[in-house]
Amino acid sequence: LKAFEQYRLKTCIDFKPWTGEPNYISVYKGSGCSSPVGNRQVGNQRLSIGQNCDRLATVEHEFLHALGFWHEQSRADRDDYINIVWDQIKEGKEHNFNSYDDTVSSALGVPYDYGSVMHYSKTSFNKGSEPTIITKIPEFMDVIGQRMEFSSSDILKLNKLYNCTTFSTFLDSCSFEEPNICGMVQGEDGTGNWGRVRSVEGGPNTDYTNMGRCNGAGYFMHFSTTTGSHGDNAYMESRLFYPKRRSQCLQFYLYNSGGADDQLNVWVREYNRANPKGVLRLIQTISGLRNSWELYHVTLDVSQKFRVVFEGVKGTDTSKGGLSLDDINLSETQCPHHTWRIQDFNNLLATTPVGSKIYSPTFLSHEGYSFQISLYVNGKTSSSTNMAIYFHLTSGPNDSQLTWPCPWRQATMALMDQNPNIQHRMDNQRMITTDPSKTSTDSLGNVEYFWDDPRKVGSRVQNPDGTTYYRGPGYGSSSFITHSRLKSHNFIKGDDVIFLLSLEGNFEVDI
């Protein structure tokens, strides 16, 4: 279902439950990951999501087949870009490397994409340790085969193929690089204004989009609180939106260089027949001095025509700057429940020994389960070229009211691609499910339920302040992301990485 959400966010394609249509896709758990290419007009068209296929990008890959996509290395022009090493391919698997002329597989005018989610890796179906695919530009050897997300070219081709001019759940993205500020307007009721600037004397020195790397670019919106009186305010209102769902996620970066009690209020202005000029409803208030760009997610619950309204309010404390906003995204998707921001990350990469791990703070799910993430920045000793990540249940304030072993909850751990436009992001995600029947054996040979109450199956942990809790065993991936991919895209930005974390029950979306 989360793969379907990416289709809805980035294309006009949607999926719905079968209601008797003559041709449909039937998903089953087979022996691997496979799908016929295109609509075969056979009624029940089977698509296998088997063992080790439950990564988001793998599901995207198989449904792209069903939507008409061949593998990228099957293009008619593939020999201009790669060499197939036929004698290194496992016997009987050669057909996977066939190419098709452009009467069968159209490139749709899009250049060859080494980063496509449809491209095989360099070692796919190899019978030894040697590659089966060699890129003619050596720098792309470790690019091919990514299974993070759709690439930009994947999305471009899909939208061309299906003549998409709108998107199912995407509403807006704004980095304020254009003078029209994405159709936003100054509210009429404030005492001041938001201004489009490139730096502020009291901070920030740069925007978040470009971080000062592009001459003539790098704008953000700023409300100054250096002068004026307590309570002075300014409104900035988005253009009108017409929601299809009842829930939206608003994401933005905020930099507060003003007073600690300066406030950013997030409102929605809702319109209906009884209120043709709109009625303001407060969603969230944010305050506190940060002096850095901070990521926020705000869940909206709007079902009628609306605008998003940002109100900056001057507090009583002395201010050297004010409130700044950048990289706003709005979509009809679920917000992640929590973020884990790791600062000075390049230094961690340079100094953390292989096999050493760091832990996130503990977080609470909406149901009350407490959890934590462990991260091997430079990998485990068995896989030192990869960053490893693991999910742990931890003891928390609600344990006596919860069901144990924790039944069928899905944990999502996503390394955020900090591209300013949510549609262009290639987050690296790993999802795991808490199977209540899963068991493990402790050091004394006792069999215990893996996802049981951490007070029973976990280890006691002492915090720096002397408080203690219990951490259950970890489950995840020793090959979450290679270090070469980690340094690509915008995973590390401003020397920081951001993880988006959720733990939820049945994943429900409007379909």
Short mmCIF file of C-alpha atoms in Angstrom, two decimals:
data_model
loop_
_atom_site.label_atom_id
_atom_site.label_comp_id
_atom_site.label_asym_id
_atom_site.label_seq_id
_atom_site.Cartn_x
_atom_site.Cartn_y
_atom_site.Cartn_z
CA LEU A 1 0.00 0.00 0.00
CA LYS A 2 2.87 2.40 0.66
CA ALA A 3 4.18 1.73 -2.84
CA PHE A 4 0.75 2.69 -4.19
CA GLU A 5 1.02 5.93 -2.23
CA GLN A 6 4.23 6.79 -4.11
CA TYR A 7 2.44 6.23 -7.42
CA ARG A 8 -0.34 8.55 -6.27
CA LEU A 9 2.09 11.22 -5.07
CA LYS A 10 4.19 11.30 -8.24
CA THR A 11 1.79 10.31 -11.04
CA CYS A 12 -1.89 10.34 -11.99
CA ILE A 13 -2.07 6.56 -11.58
CA ASP A 14 -4.25 5.14 -8.84
CA PHE A 15 -5.13 1.65 -7.65
CA LYS A 16 -8.41 0.41 -6.25
CA PRO A 17 -9.79 -2.90 -5.01
CA TRP A 18 -11.16 -5.20 -7.69
CA THR A 19 -14.92 -4.88 -8.18
CA GLY A 20 -15.51 -7.30 -11.04
CA GLU A 21 -13.59 -5.65 -13.89
CA PRO A 22 -12.69 -8.14 -16.66
CA ASN A 23 -8.93 -7.53 -16.33
CA TYR A 24 -7.22 -7.03 -13.00
CA ILE A 25 -3.98 -7.62 -11.07
CA SER A 26 -3.95 -10.34 -8.43
CA VAL A 27 -1.06 -10.06 -5.97
CA TYR A 28 0.17 -13.27 -4.35
CA LYS A 29 3.14 -14.46 -2.31
CA GLY A 30 5.06 -16.60 -4.78
CA SER A 31 8.62 -17.86 -4.80
CA GLY A 32 10.05 -14.52 -5.90
CA CYS A 33 9.31 -11.11 -7.39
CA SER A 34 7.74 -11.19 -10.85
CA SER A 35 5.09 -9.69 -13.09
CA PRO A 36 4.04 -9.91 -16.74
CA VAL A 37 4.74 -6.76 -18.75
CA GLY A 38 1.67 -4.67 -19.53
CA ASN A 39 -2.01 -5.53 -19.50
CA ARG A 40 -2.11 -9.02 -21.00
CA GLN A 41 -5.92 -8.99 -21.29
CA VAL A 42 -6.12 -12.37 -19.58
CA GLY A 43 -8.50 -11.53 -16.74
CA ASN A 44 -6.65 -12.49 -13.56
CA GLN A 45 -3.08 -11.24 -14.14
CA ARG A 46 -0.88 -12.53 -11.32
CA LEU A 47 1.92 -10.49 -9.74
CA SER A 48 4.21 -12.13 -7.18
CA ILE A 49 5.54 -10.33 -4.11
CA GLY A 50 7.34 -13.25 -2.47
CA GLN A 51 10.01 -13.67 0.16
CA ASN A 52 12.55 -10.82 0.26
CA CYS A 53 10.38 -8.82 -2.17
CA ASP A 54 8.67 -6.64 0.42
CA ARG A 55 10.82 -3.55 -0.09
CA LEU A 56 8.96 -0.49 -1.30
CA ALA A 57 11.10 -0.09 -4.44
CA THR A 58 10.74 -3.78 -5.32
CA VAL A 59 6.95 -3.46 -5.21
CA GLU A 60 7.20 -0.30 -7.33
CA HIS A 61 9.41 -2.24 -9.78
CA GLU A 62 6.95 -5.11 -10.24
CA PHE A 63 3.97 -2.81 -10.71
CA LEU A 64 5.93 -0.83 -13.30
CA HIS A 65 6.19 -4.10 -15.22
CA ALA A 66 2.42 -4.50 -14.98
CA LEU A 67 2.01 -0.92 -16.22
CA GLY A 68 4.07 -1.68 -19.33
CA PHE A 69 7.72 -1.15 -18.38
CA TRP A 70 10.53 -3.47 -19.45
CA HIS A 71 13.84 -3.48 -17.61
CA GLU A 72 15.97 -0.45 -18.40
CA GLN A 73 18.80 -2.64 -19.69
CA SER A 74 16.33 -4.17 -22.18
CA ARG A 75 16.08 -0.93 -24.17
CA ALA A 76 16.90 -1.04 -27.87
CA ASP A 77 19.82 1.35 -27.33
CA ARG A 78 21.26 -0.40 -24.28
CA ASP A 79 24.46 -1.47 -26.09
CA ASP A 80 25.46 2.20 -26.31
CA TYR A 81 25.64 2.34 -22.51
CA ILE A 82 26.36 -1.12 -21.09
CA ASN A 83 27.99 -4.41 -21.97
CA ILE A 84 26.33 -7.70 -21.01
CA VAL A 85 28.86 -10.31 -19.85
CA TRP A 86 27.02 -13.38 -21.13
CA ASP A 87 29.48 -15.98 -19.87
CA GLN A 88 28.99 -14.79 -16.26
CA ILE A 89 25.19 -15.28 -16.28
CA LYS A 90 23.71 -18.30 -14.51
CA GLU A 91 22.57 -20.99 -16.88
CA GLY A 92 18.90 -20.62 -17.73
CA LYS A 93 18.76 -16.94 -16.74
CA GLU A 94 20.03 -15.49 -20.02
CA HIS A 95 16.53 -14.46 -21.13
CA ASN A 96 16.47 -11.82 -18.39
CA PHE A 97 19.10 -9.90 -20.35
CA ASN A 98 17.28 -9.82 -23.69
CA SER A 99 16.87 -6.46 -25.38
CA TYR A 100 13.84 -5.40 -27.40
CA ASP A 101 13.66 -3.13 -30.41
CA ASP A 102 11.81 0.15 -30.18
CA THR A 103 8.64 -1.32 -31.65
CA VAL A 104 8.33 -3.36 -28.45
CA SER A 105 9.98 -1.14 -25.82
CA SER A 106 9.84 2.62 -26.29
CA ALA A 107 12.22 4.94 -24.43
CA LEU A 108 9.59 7.70 -24.81
CA GLY A 109 12.33 10.17 -25.67
CA VAL A 110 13.96 9.84 -22.24
CA PRO A 111 17.76 9.28 -22.05
CA TYR A 112 19.16 5.99 -20.75
CA ASP A 113 18.75 5.96 -16.98
CA TYR A 114 21.47 4.22 -14.95
CA GLY A 115 19.54 5.18 -11.81
CA SER A 116 16.24 3.63 -12.83
CA VAL A 117 14.46 1.39 -10.34
CA MET A 118 14.00 -0.90 -13.39
CA HIS A 119 17.75 -1.40 -13.97
CA TYR A 120 19.53 -4.57 -12.90
CA SER A 121 22.58 -4.32 -10.66
CA LYS A 122 26.07 -5.15 -11.88
CA THR A 123 25.90 -8.64 -10.33
CA SER A 124 22.31 -9.64 -11.16
CA PHE A 125 22.06 -13.39 -11.92
CA ASN A 126 25.83 -13.83 -11.80
CA LYS A 127 27.18 -17.35 -11.33
CA GLY A 128 30.29 -16.27 -9.47
CA SER A 129 31.66 -13.00 -8.16
CA GLU A 130 32.15 -11.24 -11.50
CA PRO A 131 29.65 -8.72 -12.90
CA THR A 132 27.05 -9.56 -15.52
CA ILE A 133 26.65 -5.90 -16.53
CA ILE A 134 29.49 -3.43 -17.12
CA THR A 135 28.62 0.23 -17.66
CA LYS A 136 30.60 1.95 -20.39
CA ILE A 137 31.01 4.93 -18.06
CA PRO A 138 32.73 3.33 -15.03
CA GLU A 139 31.27 5.82 -12.55
CA PHE A 140 27.84 4.22 -13.00
CA MET A 141 28.86 0.68 -11.99
CA ASP A 142 27.66 1.26 -8.43
CA VAL A 143 24.67 3.33 -9.51
CA ILE A 144 22.82 0.66 -11.49
CA GLY A 145 20.48 -1.58 -9.56
CA GLN A 146 19.24 0.91 -6.96
CA ARG A 147 16.15 -0.23 -5.08
CA MET A 148 15.39 2.92 -3.14
CA GLU A 149 12.64 4.60 -5.14
CA PHE A 150 11.47 5.68 -8.57
CA SER A 151 14.10 7.78 -10.31
CA SER A 152 13.10 11.11 -11.86
CA SER A 153 13.32 9.50 -15.30
CA ASP A 154 11.08 6.61 -14.20
CA ILE A 155 8.44 9.14 -13.22
CA LEU A 156 8.94 11.18 -16.39
CA LYS A 157 8.42 8.10 -18.58
CA LEU A 158 5.42 6.87 -16.60
CA ASN A 159 3.71 10.25 -16.78
CA LYS A 160 4.41 10.44 -20.51
CA LEU A 161 3.09 6.93 -21.12
CA TYR A 162 -0.18 7.62 -19.29
CA ASN A 163 -0.51 11.29 -20.34
CA CYS A 164 -0.49 12.47 -16.73
CA THR A 165 -1.01 16.21 -16.31
CA THR A 166 -2.10 16.11 -12.66
CA PHE A 167 -1.15 14.05 -9.63
CA SER A 168 -3.43 12.04 -7.38
CA THR A 169 -2.23 13.25 -3.96
CA PHE A 170 0.39 15.95 -4.60
CA LEU A 171 -0.77 19.49 -3.88
CA ASP A 172 2.21 21.85 -3.81
CA SER A 173 5.94 22.33 -3.36
CA CYS A 174 7.60 25.70 -2.89
CA SER A 175 11.22 26.70 -2.33
CA PHE A 176 10.57 30.41 -3.06
CA GLU A 177 13.07 30.57 -5.92
CA GLU A 178 10.57 32.39 -8.15
CA PRO A 179 9.39 35.93 -7.36
CA ASN A 180 5.72 34.86 -7.47
CA ILE A 181 6.40 32.76 -4.31
CA CYS A 182 4.24 29.92 -5.65
CA GLY A 183 1.08 32.00 -5.65
CA MET A 184 1.25 32.81 -1.95
CA VAL A 185 -0.12 36.16 -0.80
CA GLN A 186 0.33 38.47 2.16
CA GLY A 187 -2.61 38.33 4.56
CA GLU A 188 -4.50 41.58 5.06
CA ASP A 189 -5.00 41.40 8.82
CA GLY A 190 -1.39 41.50 10.02
CA THR A 191 0.69 44.45 11.18
CA GLY A 192 3.73 43.40 9.14
CA ASN A 193 4.79 41.36 6.12
CA TRP A 194 6.78 38.30 5.14
CA GLY A 195 9.67 39.14 2.82
CA ARG A 196 11.51 37.07 0.21
CA VAL A 197 15.21 37.24 1.11
CA ARG A 198 18.50 35.36 0.65
CA SER A 199 19.98 35.95 4.10
CA VAL A 200 19.22 37.59 7.44
CA GLU A 201 21.80 39.37 9.61
CA GLY A 202 20.78 37.43 12.71
CA GLY A 203 20.43 34.18 10.75
CA PRO A 204 19.94 32.23 8.63
CA ASN A 205 22.85 33.08 6.37
CA THR A 206 21.48 30.91 3.55
CA ASP A 207 18.29 29.20 2.50
CA TYR A 208 17.80 25.46 3.04
CA THR A 209 17.18 24.59 -0.60
CA ASN A 210 20.63 25.46 -1.95
CA MET A 211 22.53 26.27 1.27
CA GLY A 212 24.43 29.08 -0.45
CA ARG A 213 25.83 26.91 -3.24
CA CYS A 214 24.12 28.66 -6.17
CA ASN A 215 24.90 32.24 -7.17
CA GLY A 216 21.78 34.30 -7.72
CA ALA A 217 19.55 31.69 -6.07
CA GLY A 218 18.70 30.61 -2.56
CA TYR A 219 15.61 32.49 -1.41
CA PHE A 220 13.34 31.96 1.58
CA MET A 221 10.56 33.84 3.35
CA HIS A 222 11.30 35.85 6.50
CA PHE A 223 9.25 37.68 9.12
CA SER A 224 11.47 40.04 11.12
CA THR A 225 10.92 40.43 14.87
CA THR A 226 13.94 42.69 15.52
CA THR A 227 11.70 45.75 15.81
CA GLY A 228 8.08 46.41 16.71
CA SER A 229 5.94 45.48 19.66
CA HIS A 230 4.81 42.30 21.36
CA GLY A 231 1.98 40.79 19.34
CA ASP A 232 2.97 42.27 15.99
CA ASN A 233 2.21 39.70 13.34
CA ALA A 234 2.20 38.87 9.63
CA TYR A 235 0.18 36.37 7.61
CA MET A 236 1.30 34.50 4.52
CA GLU A 237 -1.44 32.54 2.76
CA SER A 238 -1.08 29.79 0.17
CA ARG A 239 -3.07 29.57 -3.03
CA LEU A 240 -6.37 27.69 -2.94
CA PHE A 241 -6.42 23.90 -2.72
CA TYR A 242 -9.24 21.46 -3.45
CA PRO A 243 -8.67 18.27 -1.43
CA LYS A 244 -9.76 14.80 -2.49
CA ARG A 245 -9.03 13.20 0.87
CA ARG A 246 -9.74 14.16 4.46
CA SER A 247 -6.10 14.22 5.59
CA GLN A 248 -3.04 16.12 4.38
CA CYS A 249 0.60 16.40 5.39
CA LEU A 250 2.25 19.81 5.49
CA GLN A 251 6.04 19.76 5.64
CA PHE A 252 8.37 22.76 5.94
CA TYR A 253 11.66 23.99 7.34
CA LEU A 254 11.62 26.72 10.01
CA TYR A 255 14.54 28.79 11.29
CA ASN A 256 13.91 30.87 14.44
CA SER A 257 16.64 33.46 15.01
CA GLY A 258 14.29 35.75 16.91
CA GLY A 259 13.06 35.61 20.47
CA ALA A 260 12.46 32.30 22.20
CA ASP A 261 8.77 33.19 22.52
CA ASP A 262 8.31 34.29 18.92
CA GLN A 263 5.60 32.06 17.45
CA LEU A 264 4.74 30.48 14.15
CA ASN A 265 1.05 29.65 13.99
CA VAL A 266 -0.13 27.26 11.28
CA TRP A 267 -3.76 27.82 10.30
CA VAL A 268 -6.10 26.63 7.58
CA ARG A 269 -8.64 28.95 6.02
CA GLU A 270 -11.65 26.82 5.04
CA TYR A 271 -14.30 27.89 2.54
CA ASN A 272 -17.90 26.76 2.18
CA ARG A 273 -21.25 28.23 1.17
CA ALA A 274 -21.86 29.60 4.65
CA ASN A 275 -18.39 31.17 4.77
CA PRO A 276 -17.46 32.28 1.23
CA LYS A 277 -14.58 34.40 2.57
CA GLY A 278 -13.22 31.53 4.63
CA VAL A 279 -12.89 30.76 8.33
CA LEU A 280 -9.53 30.40 10.08
CA ARG A 281 -8.85 27.30 12.17
CA LEU A 282 -5.63 26.98 14.20
CA ILE A 283 -3.77 23.71 13.61
CA GLN A 284 -0.47 24.10 15.49
CA THR A 285 1.71 26.65 17.29
CA ILE A 286 5.50 26.38 17.18
CA SER A 287 7.90 28.37 19.36
CA GLY A 288 11.36 28.07 20.85
CA LEU A 289 14.72 29.42 19.70
CA ARG A 290 16.58 27.01 17.40
CA ASN A 291 19.11 29.00 15.33
CA SER A 292 19.11 26.26 12.70
CA TRP A 293 16.81 25.01 9.97
CA GLU A 294 14.40 22.51 11.55
CA LEU A 295 12.06 20.12 9.74
CA TYR A 296 8.40 20.06 10.77
CA HIS A 297 5.48 17.86 9.73
CA VAL A 298 1.95 19.06 10.48
CA THR A 299 -1.10 16.88 9.87
CA LEU A 300 -4.13 18.70 8.46
CA ASP A 301 -7.67 17.34 8.33
CA VAL A 302 -9.40 19.41 5.67
CA SER A 303 -12.21 18.15 3.42
CA GLN A 304 -13.22 21.36 1.64
CA LYS A 305 -11.57 24.17 -0.32
CA PHE A 306 -8.82 25.72 1.78
CA ARG A 307 -5.62 27.70 2.09
CA VAL A 308 -2.68 27.10 4.41
CA VAL A 309 -1.90 30.21 6.46
CA PHE A 310 1.43 30.88 8.20
CA GLU A 311 1.27 33.54 10.91
CA GLY A 312 4.45 34.93 12.46
CA VAL A 313 3.97 36.57 15.87
CA LYS A 314 6.54 38.67 17.75
CA GLY A 315 7.07 37.72 21.39
CA THR A 316 8.49 39.68 24.31
CA ASP A 317 12.10 38.44 24.17
CA THR A 318 14.92 40.31 22.48
CA SER A 319 15.31 39.31 18.84
CA LYS A 320 18.33 39.29 16.52
CA GLY A 321 16.36 38.03 13.53
CA GLY A 322 12.94 36.46 13.29
CA LEU A 323 11.10 33.54 11.68
CA SER A 324 12.13 32.05 8.33
CA LEU A 325 10.39 29.44 6.15
CA ASP A 326 11.66 27.33 3.27
CA ASP A 327 10.99 24.16 1.26
CA ILE A 328 7.26 23.81 1.88
CA ASN A 329 5.52 20.64 0.64
CA LEU A 330 1.84 19.78 0.86
CA SER A 331 0.37 16.42 -0.09
CA GLU A 332 -2.62 14.26 0.72
CA THR A 333 -0.48 11.63 2.40
CA GLN A 334 0.25 10.51 5.94
CA CYS A 335 2.92 12.42 7.83
CA PRO A 336 5.70 10.37 9.39
CA HIS A 337 5.18 10.00 13.12
CA HIS A 338 8.69 11.00 14.17
CA THR A 339 11.96 12.41 12.84
CA TRP A 340 15.47 11.58 14.01
CA ARG A 341 17.98 14.19 12.94
CA ILE A 342 21.67 13.30 13.26
CA GLN A 343 23.96 16.34 13.10
CA ASP A 344 27.67 16.43 12.23
CA PHE A 345 27.15 13.22 10.28
CA ASN A 346 30.26 13.43 8.12
CA ASN A 347 32.34 13.46 11.29
CA LEU A 348 30.51 10.34 12.48
CA LEU A 349 31.34 8.65 9.18
CA ALA A 350 34.99 9.59 9.58
CA THR A 351 35.40 8.55 13.23
CA THR A 352 32.93 5.74 14.03
CA PRO A 353 34.59 2.30 14.10
CA VAL A 354 33.15 -0.53 12.02
CA GLY A 355 30.79 -2.55 14.21
CA SER A 356 29.98 0.38 16.50
CA LYS A 357 26.39 1.59 16.74
CA ILE A 358 24.47 4.63 17.88
CA TYR A 359 20.90 4.75 19.17
CA SER A 360 18.06 7.13 18.47
CA PRO A 361 15.97 8.60 21.27
CA THR A 362 12.96 6.47 22.21
CA PHE A 363 9.67 7.29 20.49
CA LEU A 364 6.02 6.45 21.14
CA SER A 365 3.67 5.14 18.46
CA HIS A 366 0.12 6.46 18.30
CA GLU A 367 -1.01 3.32 20.14
CA GLY A 368 1.58 3.76 22.89
CA TYR A 369 4.32 1.28 21.92
CA SER A 370 7.79 2.62 22.69
CA PHE A 371 10.56 1.99 20.17
CA GLN A 372 14.09 2.92 19.21
CA ILE A 373 16.44 2.65 16.21
CA SER A 374 20.03 1.45 16.26
CA LEU A 375 22.37 2.50 13.47
CA TYR A 376 25.75 1.09 12.48
CA VAL A 377 27.09 4.16 10.71
CA ASN A 378 30.04 2.30 9.18
CA GLY A 379 28.34 -1.06 9.07
CA LYS A 380 28.77 -4.31 10.92
CA THR A 381 32.04 -6.22 10.71
CA SER A 382 30.43 -8.62 8.24
CA SER A 383 29.27 -5.81 5.93
CA SER A 384 31.47 -2.75 6.38
CA THR A 385 30.58 -1.12 3.04
CA ASN A 386 26.95 -0.69 4.12
CA MET A 387 25.16 1.27 6.80
CA ALA A 388 23.09 -1.11 8.96
CA ILE A 389 19.82 -0.25 10.72
CA TYR A 390 17.68 -2.10 13.29
CA PHE A 391 14.32 -1.55 14.97
CA HIS A 392 13.87 -2.25 18.70
CA LEU A 393 10.82 -2.20 20.92
CA THR A 394 11.57 -0.54 24.26
CA SER A 395 9.81 -0.37 27.59
CA GLY A 396 7.54 2.61 28.00
CA PRO A 397 4.76 4.18 30.06
CA ASN A 398 1.93 2.18 28.47
CA ASP A 399 3.34 -1.35 28.56
CA SER A 400 0.79 -2.74 31.01
CA GLN A 401 -2.08 -1.70 28.71
CA LEU A 402 -0.58 -3.03 25.46
CA THR A 403 -0.88 -6.39 23.71
CA TRP A 404 2.22 -8.63 23.87
CA PRO A 405 3.87 -9.97 21.83
CA CYS A 406 3.36 -6.85 19.72
CA PRO A 407 1.02 -8.07 16.95
CA TRP A 408 1.40 -7.16 13.29
CA ARG A 409 2.63 -3.60 13.52
CA GLN A 410 4.60 -2.14 10.63
CA ALA A 411 7.74 -0.14 11.41
CA THR A 412 9.03 2.21 8.72
CA MET A 413 12.61 3.49 8.84
CA ALA A 414 13.31 5.94 6.01
CA LEU A 415 16.52 7.83 5.36
CA MET A 416 15.16 11.06 3.90
CA ASP A 417 16.38 12.37 0.56
CA GLN A 418 16.36 16.08 1.44
CA ASN A 419 15.41 17.23 -2.05
CA PRO A 420 13.26 20.37 -1.69
CA ASN A 421 10.48 18.86 -3.84
CA ILE A 422 8.78 15.83 -2.31
CA GLN A 423 7.98 14.44 -5.77
CA HIS A 424 11.68 14.20 -6.64
CA ARG A 425 12.79 12.47 -3.47
CA MET A 426 14.28 8.99 -3.41
CA ASP A 427 14.05 8.13 0.29
CA ASN A 428 15.78 4.89 1.26
CA GLN A 429 13.19 2.92 3.22
CA ARG A 430 13.07 -0.33 5.09
CA MET A 431 9.88 -1.69 6.59
CA ILE A 432 9.51 -4.58 9.01
CA THR A 433 6.47 -6.25 10.54
CA THR A 434 6.21 -7.46 14.13
CA ASP A 435 5.08 -11.07 13.67
CA PRO A 436 3.85 -12.11 17.16
CA SER A 437 4.79 -15.75 16.50
CA LYS A 438 8.45 -14.98 15.76
CA THR A 439 10.77 -16.54 18.33
CA SER A 440 14.44 -16.35 19.26
CA THR A 441 16.73 -18.17 21.68
CA ASP A 442 18.46 -16.32 24.50
CA SER A 443 22.00 -16.94 25.77
CA LEU A 444 20.75 -19.68 28.13
CA GLY A 445 18.94 -21.56 25.38
CA ASN A 446 15.47 -20.41 26.37
CA VAL A 447 13.02 -19.81 23.53
CA GLU A 448 11.20 -16.49 23.77
CA TYR A 449 8.94 -14.38 21.60
CA PHE A 450 11.01 -11.83 19.69
CA TRP A 451 8.45 -9.00 19.93
CA ASP A 452 7.41 -9.68 23.53
CA ASP A 453 7.37 -7.08 26.31
CA PRO A 454 10.92 -5.61 26.43
CA ARG A 455 10.82 -5.92 30.22
CA LYS A 456 10.80 -9.70 29.66
CA VAL A 457 13.06 -10.16 26.63
CA GLY A 458 15.13 -6.97 26.60
CA SER A 459 18.32 -5.67 28.16
CA ARG A 460 18.41 -3.00 30.85
CA VAL A 461 19.75 0.35 29.60
CA GLN A 462 20.84 3.29 31.75
CA ASN A 463 20.46 6.82 30.41
CA PRO A 464 23.07 9.53 31.13
CA ASP A 465 20.68 11.04 33.70
CA GLY A 466 20.52 7.76 35.63
CA THR A 467 17.05 6.68 34.51
CA THR A 468 16.68 3.20 33.05
CA TYR A 469 14.56 1.33 30.51
CA TYR A 470 14.60 -2.01 28.68
CA ARG A 471 15.54 -2.43 25.03
CA GLY A 472 14.28 -5.46 23.13
CA PRO A 473 16.23 -7.28 20.41
CA GLY A 474 16.75 -5.53 17.09
CA TYR A 475 15.50 -6.54 13.67
CA GLY A 476 16.42 -4.83 10.42
CA SER A 477 19.06 -4.87 7.72
CA SER A 478 22.84 -5.14 7.67
CA SER A 479 22.77 -3.65 4.15
CA PHE A 480 20.38 -0.73 4.57
CA ILE A 481 22.31 1.51 2.18
CA THR A 482 25.80 1.39 0.70
CA HIS A 483 28.15 4.18 1.65
CA SER A 484 28.46 5.19 -2.00
CA ARG A 485 24.67 5.63 -2.29
CA LEU A 486 24.58 7.36 1.10
CA LYS A 487 26.76 10.11 -0.36
CA SER A 488 24.48 10.56 -3.38
CA HIS A 489 21.27 12.53 -3.78
CA ASN A 490 20.54 14.72 -0.73
CA PHE A 491 20.77 12.15 2.04
CA ILE A 492 23.46 14.24 3.75
CA LYS A 493 22.62 17.94 3.63
CA GLY A 494 24.17 20.67 5.71
CA ASP A 495 26.15 17.85 7.38
CA ASP A 496 22.91 16.35 8.72
CA VAL A 497 20.86 13.25 7.96
CA ILE A 498 17.19 12.84 8.82
CA PHE A 499 15.34 9.59 9.45
CA LEU A 500 11.54 9.49 9.14
CA LEU A 501 10.08 6.91 11.53
CA SER A 502 6.65 5.39 12.06
CA LEU A 503 5.12 2.42 13.85
CA GLU A 504 1.53 1.74 12.90
CA GLY A 505 -1.14 -0.93 12.77
CA ASN A 506 -3.08 -1.67 9.62
CA PHE A 507 -1.85 0.83 7.04
CA GLU A 508 -4.98 2.64 5.96
CA VAL A 509 -5.34 5.13 3.13
CA ASP A 510 -8.29 6.39 1.13
CA ILE A 511 -8.54 4.21 -1.97
#
